Amino acid sequence: MSEVRVRFAPSPTGSLHIGGARTALFNWLFARNNKGKFVLRIDDTDTARSTSDSIEQILSAFKWLGINWDEGPEVGGPYAPYYQSQRFDLYRKAAEQLLAEEKAYYCYCTPKELEERRKEAMAAKKAPRYDGRCRHLSPAERGKLEAAGRKPVIRLYIPDSGETVVHDYCRGDVSFANGLLDDFIIMKSNGDPTYNFATVVDDVEMKITHILRAEEHLSNTPRQIMVYQALAKPLPVFAHVSMILAPDRSKLSKRHGATSVEEFREQGYLPEALLNYLALLGWSPEDDSEILSLADMVRQFSLDRVGKTAAIYDLKKLTWLNGHYLNETAPDRVTNQVIPLLKERRLIPEEFPQNYYYYIMEVVGTVRTRVKTINEIVDASTYFFSDDFEYDQKGVNKHFCKLGVAKLLKQARYVLEKVDPFNMELTEFAYRELIEELGIKSGDLIHPTRLALSGRTMTPGLFDVMVTLGKEKSIGRLDRAIDFIENLKMNNE
RNA sequence: GGCCCCAUGGUCAAGUGGCCUAAGACACCGCCCUUUCACGGCGGUAACCCGGGUUCGAAUCCCGGUGGGGUCACCA
């Protein structure tokens, strides 16, 4: 059996969205599982809409995800170039061949004329199908049209009868009546190829053996098969996987919030979480595992276990997965991702000494167990980096307005001052001792202390917070809170 | 609208004629743990779209309906 070769061929007209990312992932997994090659090709035949910006975004999204390509941009390969815009000669040659073999022909109808006929057909409730009127133009007729300044397109002859059946790996045989297809355009009037043509020419040339793509392309497939047949080339295996739908069951679009890989990255998701989630959308491993590394997926991936029902994506599960990975990965890796965000919010300086790095890492360590994304780590840790915070209003009402709180905090402050070394065991011991001595409930002391140290009512374990902040800061913040409470009283009198 | 695909809980899904009075995960609810919030542990609510067949037997096969989605460009 020959080598498995698959490809992912995005058109660079925007960022890589999660549907595309999943299709690419499946291709990649399939290639790796079969020890084959994964080709990345940029389908930029639409020169008007393609941008180099999009190309960069797509490549960087793949790099971030950790999906590498064996052939394609930057890495090259035996079938280079991997940009369709640089392969136009190839398509022209193929088109000329089809012309010479009378499998294709010139058509001089203008877009405007076609549009009108299409509208008429729609109005008459008929399928808007090209009528083939230019099929048998004589050289004289052609000359006249060209003299009139008309630039022709090239169309492929499609039989009026019979049917084309797609042997789809996921969906079985799907047949389409040829009569419903029309002589579609393979070369535009400006000499550029159309998608259905360029794709097949390249897939043939690049020896692609399996075409794994989203279901939205299923109805394109008979056309592409026609091109394969016209070119007299063997068909690859087609496999159309289900689509990813937005929560409202409609096709993914910008209005559904984050849909691009880029956006998920910006929102603080980890690549392994996104990959894991995407893999589970439409595929399931043989065992019950939900947490899968790329290596696990490669080992277990099989086209036979790819489902055919469209999947609605659900952020909650992705987020849960992200929380899991956030706590599994090395602390320094998370820290390194948090740092730029902290800088962005001016919570830490641009430059800092090594021991401050360790401080950040410690903060990340205490905070990350209770959040789900990188960004949430930042939100949850602001008070570790800035003394300038307000007290949560509800917290103030609940914990600072009680009688004798100021006095209580003063006692706590005094007790803490004597704790040495200032670690978890001893700070907690000191607090417990004070609580017992005063005969109060632990919450009576712990809640106001938390508010004093963080301005918040919800934080990691209090002694964690205390120790991470350090003795000096903790005591300073208690003093500040005591002042605040005393002022509060005065204002009320 | 024509053509095509799909149909198990709110979501992802297992299930390929009897093992199903249907797994597992997320979410949700309750309890436990606990100084708060999480984490963790335990438990719970919740599904085979409808109607006909085929069969001794159907979530699984067939037909019809309904619903959802895709596609009908000189876009990819």
Coordinates of C-alpha atoms (C1' of nucleotides) in Angstrom, one line a residue:
Chain A
M1 CA 0.0 0.0 0.0
S2 CA 1.3 3.4 -0.9
E3 CA 2.0 6.1 1.5
V4 CA -0.9 8.0 3.0
R5 CA -0.9 11.6 2.1
V6 CA -3.4 14.1 3.4
R7 CA -3.7 17.8 3.2
F8 CA -5.4 20.7 4.8
A9 CA -5.9 23.6 2.4
P10 CA -7.2 26.7 4.0
S11 CA -8.0 29.8 1.9
P12 CA -6.3 32.7 3.6
T13 CA -9.3 35.0 3.8
G14 CA -9.5 35.2 7.6
S15 CA -8.2 33.5 10.7
L16 CA -8.3 29.8 11.3
H17 CA -11.6 29.0 13.0
I18 CA -12.1 26.0 15.2
G19 CA -14.0 24.1 12.5
G20 CA -10.9 24.4 10.3
A21 CA -8.7 23.6 13.1
R22 CA -10.6 20.4 13.8
T23 CA -10.5 19.3 10.2
A24 CA -6.8 20.0 10.2
L25 CA -6.4 18.0 13.4
F26 CA -8.2 15.0 12.0
N27 CA -6.0 15.1 8.9
W28 CA -2.9 15.4 11.0
L29 CA -4.0 12.6 13.3
F30 CA -4.8 10.4 10.4
A31 CA -1.5 11.0 8.8
R32 CA 0.4 10.4 12.0
N33 CA -1.5 7.3 12.9
N34 CA -0.8 5.9 9.4
K35 CA 2.8 7.1 9.3
G36 CA 1.9 9.2 6.4
K37 CA 2.4 12.8 5.4
F38 CA 0.4 15.9 6.3
V39 CA 0.6 18.6 3.7
L40 CA -0.4 22.2 4.3
R41 CA -1.3 24.0 1.2
I42 CA -2.5 27.6 0.9
D43 CA -5.5 27.8 -1.4
D44 CA -5.2 31.4 -2.4
T45 CA -6.6 31.4 -5.9
D46 CA -8.9 34.2 -5.0
T47 CA -6.2 36.8 -5.1
A48 CA -8.7 39.6 -4.3
R49 CA -9.7 38.2 -1.0
S50 CA -6.5 36.5 0.1
T51 CA -4.2 38.3 2.5
S52 CA -0.7 37.7 3.7
D53 CA -1.9 38.6 7.1
S54 CA -4.3 35.7 7.1
I55 CA -1.6 33.4 6.0
E56 CA 0.6 34.4 8.9
Q57 CA -2.3 34.1 11.3
I58 CA -3.1 30.6 10.1
L59 CA 0.5 29.5 10.3
S60 CA 1.0 30.9 13.8
A61 CA -2.2 29.2 14.9
F62 CA -0.9 25.9 13.8
K63 CA 2.4 26.5 15.5
W64 CA 0.7 27.4 18.7
L65 CA -1.5 24.3 18.5
G66 CA 1.5 22.2 17.9
I67 CA 0.3 20.8 14.6
N68 CA 3.3 20.6 12.3
W69 CA 3.3 20.0 8.6
D70 CA 5.6 17.8 6.6
E71 CA 5.2 19.8 3.5
G72 CA 4.0 23.3 3.0
P73 CA 4.9 26.9 3.6
E74 CA 8.2 27.5 5.2
V75 CA 9.2 23.9 5.1
G76 CA 8.8 23.3 1.4
G77 CA 8.7 19.8 0.0
P78 CA 8.8 17.8 -3.2
Y79 CA 5.7 19.4 -4.7
A80 CA 6.6 23.0 -3.9
P81 CA 5.4 25.6 -4.1
Y82 CA 2.5 25.1 -1.7
Y83 CA 0.8 28.3 -2.5
Q84 CA -1.8 28.0 -5.3
S85 CA -1.1 31.5 -6.3
Q86 CA 2.3 30.4 -7.4
R87 CA 1.1 27.4 -9.4
F88 CA -1.1 29.1 -11.9
D89 CA 0.9 27.7 -14.8
L90 CA 0.0 24.2 -13.8
Y91 CA -3.7 24.9 -13.9
R92 CA -3.5 26.7 -17.2
K93 CA -1.6 23.7 -18.7
A94 CA -4.2 21.3 -17.3
A95 CA -7.0 23.5 -18.7
E96 CA -5.4 23.6 -22.1
Q97 CA -5.1 19.9 -22.1
L98 CA -8.8 19.5 -21.4
L99 CA -9.6 22.1 -24.1
A100 CA -7.5 20.1 -26.6
E101 CA -9.2 16.9 -25.6
E102 CA -12.6 18.7 -26.0
K103 CA -13.5 18.0 -22.4
A104 CA -13.7 21.7 -21.8
Y105 CA -14.7 24.7 -23.8
Y106 CA -14.7 28.4 -23.9
C107 CA -17.8 30.3 -22.7
Y108 CA -18.4 33.9 -23.5
C109 CA -21.4 34.6 -21.3
T110 CA -20.8 37.6 -19.0
P111 CA -21.4 37.4 -15.3
K112 CA -24.3 39.8 -15.8
E113 CA -26.0 37.6 -18.4
L114 CA -25.5 34.6 -16.2
E115 CA -26.9 36.5 -13.2
E116 CA -30.0 37.4 -15.1
R117 CA -30.6 33.9 -16.4
R118 CA -30.1 32.6 -12.9
K119 CA -32.7 35.0 -11.6
E120 CA -35.2 34.0 -14.3
A121 CA -34.7 30.4 -13.5
M122 CA -35.2 31.0 -9.8
A123 CA -38.4 33.0 -10.6
A124 CA -39.6 30.1 -12.7
K125 CA -38.8 27.8 -9.8
K126 CA -36.2 25.9 -11.8
A127 CA -32.7 25.0 -10.9
P128 CA -30.4 27.8 -11.8
R129 CA -28.2 25.8 -14.2
Y130 CA -25.9 26.9 -16.9
D131 CA -27.7 26.0 -20.2
G132 CA -24.6 25.1 -22.2
R133 CA -25.2 27.5 -24.9
C134 CA -21.5 28.1 -25.6
R135 CA -20.8 24.4 -25.9
H136 CA -20.5 24.3 -29.6
L137 CA -19.5 27.7 -30.8
S138 CA -17.9 27.8 -34.2
P139 CA -14.5 29.5 -34.6
A140 CA -16.3 32.3 -36.5
E141 CA -18.7 32.8 -33.6
R142 CA -15.9 32.8 -31.2
G143 CA -14.0 35.3 -33.2
K144 CA -16.9 37.7 -33.3
L145 CA -17.4 37.5 -29.5
E146 CA -13.7 38.1 -28.9
A147 CA -13.7 41.0 -31.3
A148 CA -16.5 42.4 -29.2
G149 CA -14.1 42.4 -26.3
R150 CA -15.4 39.4 -24.5
K151 CA -13.0 37.5 -22.4
P152 CA -14.1 33.8 -22.1
V153 CA -14.1 31.5 -19.1
I154 CA -13.4 27.8 -19.5
R155 CA -16.1 25.3 -18.6
L156 CA -16.0 21.6 -18.2
Y157 CA -18.4 19.4 -20.1
I158 CA -20.7 17.6 -17.8
P159 CA -22.9 14.8 -19.2
D160 CA -26.6 15.6 -19.1
S161 CA -27.6 12.2 -17.9
G162 CA -26.3 9.5 -15.6
E163 CA -25.1 10.0 -12.1
T164 CA -21.9 10.5 -10.2
V165 CA -21.5 8.6 -7.0
V166 CA -19.2 9.7 -4.2
H167 CA -17.9 6.7 -2.2
D168 CA -17.6 8.5 1.0
Y169 CA -15.7 6.7 3.8
C170 CA -17.9 8.3 6.5
R171 CA -21.2 8.4 4.8
G172 CA -21.2 5.5 2.3
D173 CA -22.2 6.0 -1.3
V174 CA -23.9 9.3 -2.1
S175 CA -25.1 9.7 -5.6
F176 CA -25.8 12.9 -7.5
A177 CA -27.7 13.2 -10.8
N178 CA -25.4 14.6 -13.5
G179 CA -28.4 16.5 -14.9
L180 CA -28.4 18.7 -11.8
L181 CA -24.8 19.7 -12.2
D182 CA -23.9 22.2 -14.8
D183 CA -20.9 22.8 -16.9
F184 CA -19.1 24.6 -14.2
I185 CA -16.3 27.1 -14.7
I186 CA -12.7 25.8 -14.2
M187 CA -10.9 28.9 -15.4
K188 CA -12.1 32.4 -14.8
S189 CA -12.0 35.0 -17.6
N190 CA -8.9 36.5 -16.0
G191 CA -7.1 33.3 -16.5
D192 CA -7.2 32.2 -12.8
P193 CA -8.5 28.8 -11.9
T194 CA -11.5 28.2 -9.7
Y195 CA -11.4 26.3 -6.5
N196 CA -12.9 23.0 -7.7
F197 CA -10.4 22.8 -10.5
A198 CA -7.2 24.0 -8.8
T199 CA -7.9 21.8 -5.8
V200 CA -8.1 18.7 -7.9
V201 CA -5.1 19.6 -10.1
D202 CA -3.1 20.0 -6.9
D203 CA -4.4 17.0 -5.1
V204 CA -3.5 14.9 -8.1
E205 CA -0.1 16.5 -8.5
M206 CA 0.7 16.3 -4.8
K207 CA -0.4 12.6 -4.7
I208 CA -3.1 13.1 -2.0
T209 CA -4.6 9.8 -1.2
H210 CA -7.3 10.8 1.3
I211 CA -9.4 13.9 1.3
L212 CA -10.7 14.5 4.8
R213 CA -12.8 17.6 5.1
A214 CA -16.0 19.0 6.5
E215 CA -19.4 18.0 5.2
E216 CA -20.0 21.3 3.6
H217 CA -17.8 20.1 0.7
L218 CA -19.8 17.0 0.1
S219 CA -21.9 18.6 -2.6
N220 CA -18.7 19.9 -4.3
T221 CA -17.4 16.4 -4.5
P222 CA -19.2 15.2 -7.7
R223 CA -17.8 18.2 -9.5
Q224 CA -14.3 17.4 -8.3
I225 CA -14.8 13.8 -9.3
M226 CA -15.7 15.1 -12.8
V227 CA -12.3 16.8 -12.9
Y228 CA -10.5 13.7 -11.8
Q229 CA -12.2 11.8 -14.6
A230 CA -11.5 14.5 -17.2
L231 CA -7.9 14.4 -16.2
A232 CA -8.0 10.6 -16.2
K233 CA -6.6 10.3 -12.7
P234 CA -7.5 7.9 -10.0
L235 CA -9.8 9.1 -7.2
P236 CA -8.6 9.6 -3.7
V237 CA -10.6 8.3 -0.8
F238 CA -13.1 10.9 0.3
A239 CA -14.2 11.3 3.9
H240 CA -16.6 14.0 4.9
V241 CA -16.7 14.7 8.6
S242 CA -19.5 16.5 10.3
M243 CA -19.5 20.2 10.9
I244 CA -19.1 22.1 14.1
L245 CA -22.2 24.3 14.7
A246 CA -22.6 27.2 17.0
P247 CA -24.8 26.9 20.1
D248 CA -27.8 28.1 18.2
R249 CA -27.3 25.3 15.7
S250 CA -26.2 27.6 12.9
K251 CA -23.0 27.7 11.0
L252 CA -20.1 29.2 12.9
S253 CA -19.6 32.9 12.5
K254 CA -18.1 35.9 14.2
R255 CA -21.3 36.8 15.9
H256 CA -21.0 33.7 18.0
G257 CA -18.1 35.1 20.1
A258 CA -14.8 33.4 20.0
T259 CA -14.5 31.1 17.0
S260 CA -11.0 31.5 15.9
V261 CA -8.0 29.7 17.3
E262 CA -6.4 33.1 17.8
E263 CA -9.3 34.3 20.0
F264 CA -9.1 31.2 22.2
R265 CA -5.5 31.8 22.7
E266 CA -6.2 35.4 23.6
Q267 CA -8.8 34.4 26.1
G268 CA -6.3 32.3 28.0
Y269 CA -6.9 28.8 26.7
L270 CA -4.1 26.3 26.4
P271 CA -3.5 24.6 23.1
E272 CA -3.7 21.1 24.6
A273 CA -7.1 21.9 26.0
L274 CA -8.4 23.2 22.7
L275 CA -7.0 20.3 20.8
N276 CA -8.4 17.8 23.3
Y277 CA -11.8 19.4 23.1
L278 CA -11.8 19.6 19.3
A279 CA -10.8 16.0 19.0
L280 CA -13.8 14.9 21.1
L281 CA -16.1 16.8 18.8
G282 CA -17.0 14.2 16.2
W283 CA -14.5 11.5 17.3
S284 CA -14.3 9.4 20.3
P285 CA -11.5 7.0 21.5
E286 CA -12.2 3.4 21.9
D287 CA -11.6 3.5 25.6
D288 CA -13.6 6.0 27.7
S289 CA -10.8 8.5 28.2
E290 CA -11.7 12.2 27.9
I291 CA -8.3 13.6 28.7
L292 CA -6.1 12.9 25.7
S293 CA -2.7 14.2 24.8
L294 CA -1.8 14.6 21.2
A295 CA 0.2 11.4 21.5
D296 CA -2.8 9.5 22.9
M297 CA -4.9 10.8 20.0
V298 CA -2.4 9.7 17.4
R299 CA -2.3 6.3 18.9
Q300 CA -6.0 5.9 19.0
F301 CA -7.2 7.8 16.0
S302 CA -9.3 6.0 13.5
L303 CA -11.6 7.3 10.8
D304 CA -14.0 4.5 11.7
R305 CA -14.7 6.2 15.0
V306 CA -15.5 9.6 13.5
G307 CA -19.2 10.3 13.8
K308 CA -21.5 11.8 11.2
T309 CA -23.7 14.0 13.3
A310 CA -23.0 17.7 13.4
A311 CA -21.6 18.8 16.8
I312 CA -22.6 21.9 18.6
Y313 CA -19.7 23.3 20.5
D314 CA -20.0 24.0 24.2
L315 CA -17.5 26.3 25.9
K316 CA -18.2 24.8 29.2
K317 CA -16.5 21.5 28.5
L318 CA -13.6 23.3 26.8
T319 CA -13.2 25.4 29.9
W320 CA -13.3 22.4 32.2
L321 CA -10.6 20.8 30.1
N322 CA -8.6 24.0 30.2
G323 CA -8.9 24.1 34.0
H324 CA -7.5 20.6 34.1
Y325 CA -4.6 21.3 31.9
L326 CA -3.9 24.6 33.7
N327 CA -3.2 22.6 36.8
E328 CA -1.3 19.8 35.1
T329 CA 1.3 21.8 33.2
A330 CA 4.6 23.0 34.6
P331 CA 4.3 26.1 36.8
D332 CA 6.9 28.0 34.9
R333 CA 5.1 27.5 31.6
V334 CA 1.9 28.9 33.0
T335 CA 3.9 31.7 34.7
N336 CA 5.6 32.7 31.5
Q337 CA 2.2 33.0 29.9
V338 CA 0.8 35.1 32.7
I339 CA 3.7 37.5 32.8
P340 CA 2.9 39.4 29.6
L341 CA -0.7 39.8 30.7
L342 CA 0.4 41.2 34.0
K343 CA 2.7 43.6 32.2
E344 CA -0.1 44.6 30.0
R345 CA -2.2 45.5 33.0
R346 CA 0.7 47.3 34.6
L347 CA 0.6 45.0 37.6
I348 CA 4.3 44.2 37.3
P349 CA 7.2 46.2 35.9
E350 CA 8.7 45.5 32.5
E351 CA 12.0 44.4 34.1
F352 CA 12.3 42.6 37.4
P353 CA 14.9 40.4 39.2
Q354 CA 14.9 36.7 39.3
N355 CA 13.4 36.4 42.8
Y356 CA 10.4 38.4 41.7
Y357 CA 9.9 35.8 39.0
Y358 CA 9.7 33.2 41.7
Y359 CA 7.2 35.4 43.5
I360 CA 5.0 35.5 40.4
M361 CA 5.3 31.8 40.1
E362 CA 4.3 31.3 43.7
V363 CA 1.2 33.5 43.1
V364 CA 0.3 31.6 40.0
G365 CA 0.7 28.4 42.0
T366 CA -1.7 29.4 44.7
V367 CA -4.3 30.9 42.4
R368 CA -4.5 28.6 39.5
T369 CA -6.2 25.7 41.2
R370 CA -9.4 27.7 41.4
V371 CA -9.6 29.2 37.9
K372 CA -10.0 27.9 34.4
T373 CA -8.0 30.1 32.1
I374 CA -4.7 32.0 32.0
N375 CA -6.7 35.3 31.9
E376 CA -8.6 34.3 35.0
I377 CA -5.3 33.8 36.8
V378 CA -4.5 37.4 36.2
D379 CA -7.9 38.6 37.4
A380 CA -7.6 36.5 40.5
S381 CA -4.2 37.6 41.5
T382 CA -4.2 41.4 41.1
Y383 CA -3.9 42.1 44.9
F384 CA -0.7 40.1 45.0
F385 CA 0.9 42.7 42.8
S386 CA -0.7 45.9 43.8
D387 CA -1.5 47.5 47.2
D388 CA -3.9 49.8 45.5
F389 CA -7.1 47.9 45.8
E390 CA -10.6 48.7 47.1
Y391 CA -12.4 46.6 49.6
D392 CA -15.3 44.6 48.2
Q393 CA -18.4 46.5 49.4
K394 CA -20.4 43.5 50.4
G395 CA -17.4 42.3 52.3
V396 CA -17.1 45.6 54.1
N397 CA -20.7 45.4 55.2
K398 CA -20.4 41.9 56.3
H399 CA -17.0 41.7 57.9
F400 CA -15.7 45.2 58.6
C401 CA -18.9 46.7 60.1
K402 CA -19.1 44.3 63.0
L403 CA -18.4 45.6 66.5
G404 CA -14.9 45.2 67.6
V405 CA -13.4 44.1 64.3
A406 CA -10.7 46.8 64.4
K407 CA -9.6 45.6 67.8
L408 CA -9.6 42.0 66.7
L409 CA -7.4 42.8 63.7
K410 CA -5.1 44.7 65.9
Q411 CA -4.7 41.6 68.1
A412 CA -4.1 39.5 65.0
R413 CA -1.6 41.9 63.7
Y414 CA 0.3 41.8 67.0
V415 CA 0.2 38.0 67.0
L416 CA 1.5 37.7 63.4
E417 CA 4.3 40.1 64.1
K418 CA 5.8 37.5 66.4
V419 CA 5.5 34.6 64.0
D420 CA 8.8 33.4 62.8
P421 CA 9.4 31.9 60.3
F422 CA 6.4 33.2 58.6
N423 CA 5.1 30.0 57.1
M424 CA 1.8 28.2 56.6
E425 CA 2.0 26.1 59.8
L426 CA 3.0 28.8 62.1
T427 CA 0.7 31.5 60.8
E428 CA -2.2 29.1 61.0
F429 CA -1.2 28.0 64.4
A430 CA -1.0 31.5 65.7
Y431 CA -4.4 32.3 64.3
R432 CA -6.0 29.2 65.8
E433 CA -4.5 30.0 69.1
L434 CA -5.9 33.5 69.1
I435 CA -9.3 32.3 68.0
E436 CA -9.4 29.8 70.8
E437 CA -8.1 32.3 73.4
L438 CA -10.9 34.8 72.4
G439 CA -13.5 32.1 72.2
I440 CA -14.7 33.2 68.8
K441 CA -15.6 31.4 65.6
S442 CA -12.7 31.0 63.2
G443 CA -14.7 32.8 60.5
D444 CA -14.9 35.8 62.7
L445 CA -11.2 36.4 62.3
I446 CA -10.5 34.8 59.0
H447 CA -13.1 36.6 56.9
P448 CA -12.1 40.1 58.0
T449 CA -8.4 39.2 57.6
R450 CA -9.0 37.9 54.1
L451 CA -10.8 41.2 53.2
A452 CA -8.0 43.2 54.7
L453 CA -5.3 41.3 52.8
S454 CA -7.0 41.1 49.4
G455 CA -10.0 43.4 49.3
R456 CA -11.9 40.3 48.4
T457 CA -14.2 37.8 50.0
M458 CA -13.1 34.9 47.8
T459 CA -9.4 34.0 47.6
P460 CA -7.2 30.9 47.9
G461 CA -6.7 29.6 51.4
L462 CA -6.0 32.5 53.8
F463 CA -2.7 31.2 55.1
D464 CA -1.6 30.6 51.5
V465 CA -2.4 34.2 50.7
M466 CA -0.7 35.4 53.9
V467 CA 2.5 33.6 53.4
T468 CA 2.7 34.4 49.7
L469 CA 2.3 38.1 50.5
G470 CA 4.9 37.8 53.2
K471 CA 4.9 39.1 56.8
E472 CA 5.6 42.7 56.0
K473 CA 2.9 43.1 53.4
S474 CA 0.4 41.2 55.5
I475 CA 0.9 43.3 58.5
G476 CA 0.9 46.5 56.5
R477 CA -2.4 45.6 54.9
L478 CA -3.9 44.8 58.3
D479 CA -2.9 48.2 59.5
R480 CA -4.5 49.8 56.5
A481 CA -7.7 47.9 57.1
I482 CA -7.7 48.9 60.8
D483 CA -7.4 52.6 59.7
F484 CA -10.1 52.1 57.2
I485 CA -12.5 50.5 59.8
E486 CA -11.8 53.3 62.3
N487 CA -12.5 55.9 59.7
L488 CA -15.7 54.2 58.8
K489 CA -16.9 54.4 62.4
M490 CA -16.0 58.0 62.7
N491 CA -17.9 58.8 59.5
N492 CA -20.9 57.1 60.9
E493 CA -21.0 59.0 64.1
Chain B
rG1 C1' -37.3 25.9 -3.4
rG2 C1' -34.1 21.7 -6.0
rC3 C1' -30.2 18.4 -4.5
rC4 C1' -27.5 16.1 -0.4
rC5 C1' -26.3 14.8 4.7
rC6 C1' -27.9 14.0 9.6
rA7 C1' -31.2 12.5 13.9
rU8 C1' -29.4 8.8 21.7
rG9 C1' -30.3 13.5 27.9
rG10 C1' -29.2 20.9 27.9
rU11 C1' -24.1 19.8 25.3
rC12 C1' -20.2 16.1 23.6
rA13 C1' -21.0 11.1 23.1
rA14 C1' -20.8 5.0 23.8
rG15 C1' -23.9 1.7 21.5
rU16 C1' -23.3 -1.7 14.7
rG17 C1' -30.4 -7.1 16.3
rG18 C1' -30.8 -9.9 22.1
rC19 C1' -25.3 -8.2 27.2
rC20 C1' -29.8 -1.7 27.0
rU21 C1' -35.5 -1.4 32.6
rA22 C1' -29.1 2.7 27.3
rA23 C1' -22.2 3.8 29.3
rG24 C1' -18.9 7.8 30.3
rA25 C1' -17.8 13.3 30.3
rC26 C1' -19.3 18.6 30.6
rA27 C1' -23.3 21.4 32.7
rC28 C1' -27.0 21.3 36.6
rC29 C1' -28.8 19.8 41.7
rG30 C1' -27.8 17.6 46.6
rC31 C1' -24.5 15.8 50.4
rC32 C1' -19.4 15.4 52.4
rC33 C1' -14.6 18.0 52.9
rU34 C1' -13.8 23.3 54.3
rU35 C1' -12.3 30.0 56.9
rU36 C1' -14.5 31.9 51.6
rC37 C1' -14.2 30.3 46.5
rA38 C1' -12.5 26.4 43.9
rC39 C1' -10.4 21.4 43.8
rG40 C1' -11.6 16.5 45.4
rG41 C1' -15.2 12.5 47.0
rC42 C1' -20.2 10.5 47.0
rG43 C1' -25.1 10.6 45.1
rG44 C1' -29.1 12.5 41.9
rU45 C1' -32.2 14.7 37.7
rA46 C1' -32.1 13.9 32.5
rA47 C1' -32.2 10.8 26.1
rC48 C1' -33.0 6.4 21.8
rC49 C1' -37.8 12.7 17.0
rC50 C1' -42.7 10.6 15.3
rG51 C1' -45.4 6.8 12.5
rG52 C1' -45.4 2.4 9.9
rG53 C1' -43.0 -2.1 8.7
rU54 C1' -39.0 -6.5 8.9
rU55 C1' -37.9 -9.9 13.0
rC56 C1' -39.2 -14.6 18.1
rG57 C1' -36.7 -9.9 19.4
rA58 C1' -35.0 -3.2 17.3
rA59 C1' -31.8 2.7 19.8
rU60 C1' -29.5 -0.5 16.3
rC61 C1' -32.4 -2.9 9.6
rC62 C1' -36.2 -0.8 5.7
rC63 C1' -40.0 3.0 4.3
rG64 C1' -42.6 7.5 5.2
rG65 C1' -43.1 12.0 7.9
rU66 C1' -41.1 15.8 10.9
rG67 C1' -37.0 18.5 12.4
rG68 C1' -32.0 20.3 11.9
rG69 C1' -27.8 21.2 8.8
rG70 C1' -25.2 21.8 4.2
rU71 C1' -25.1 23.3 -0.9
rC72 C1' -26.8 25.5 -5.2
rA73 C1' -20.9 32.0 -7.5
rC74 C1' -15.9 34.0 -12.8
rC75 C1' -15.7 32.3 -3.1
rA76 C1' -13.0 28.7 -1.2

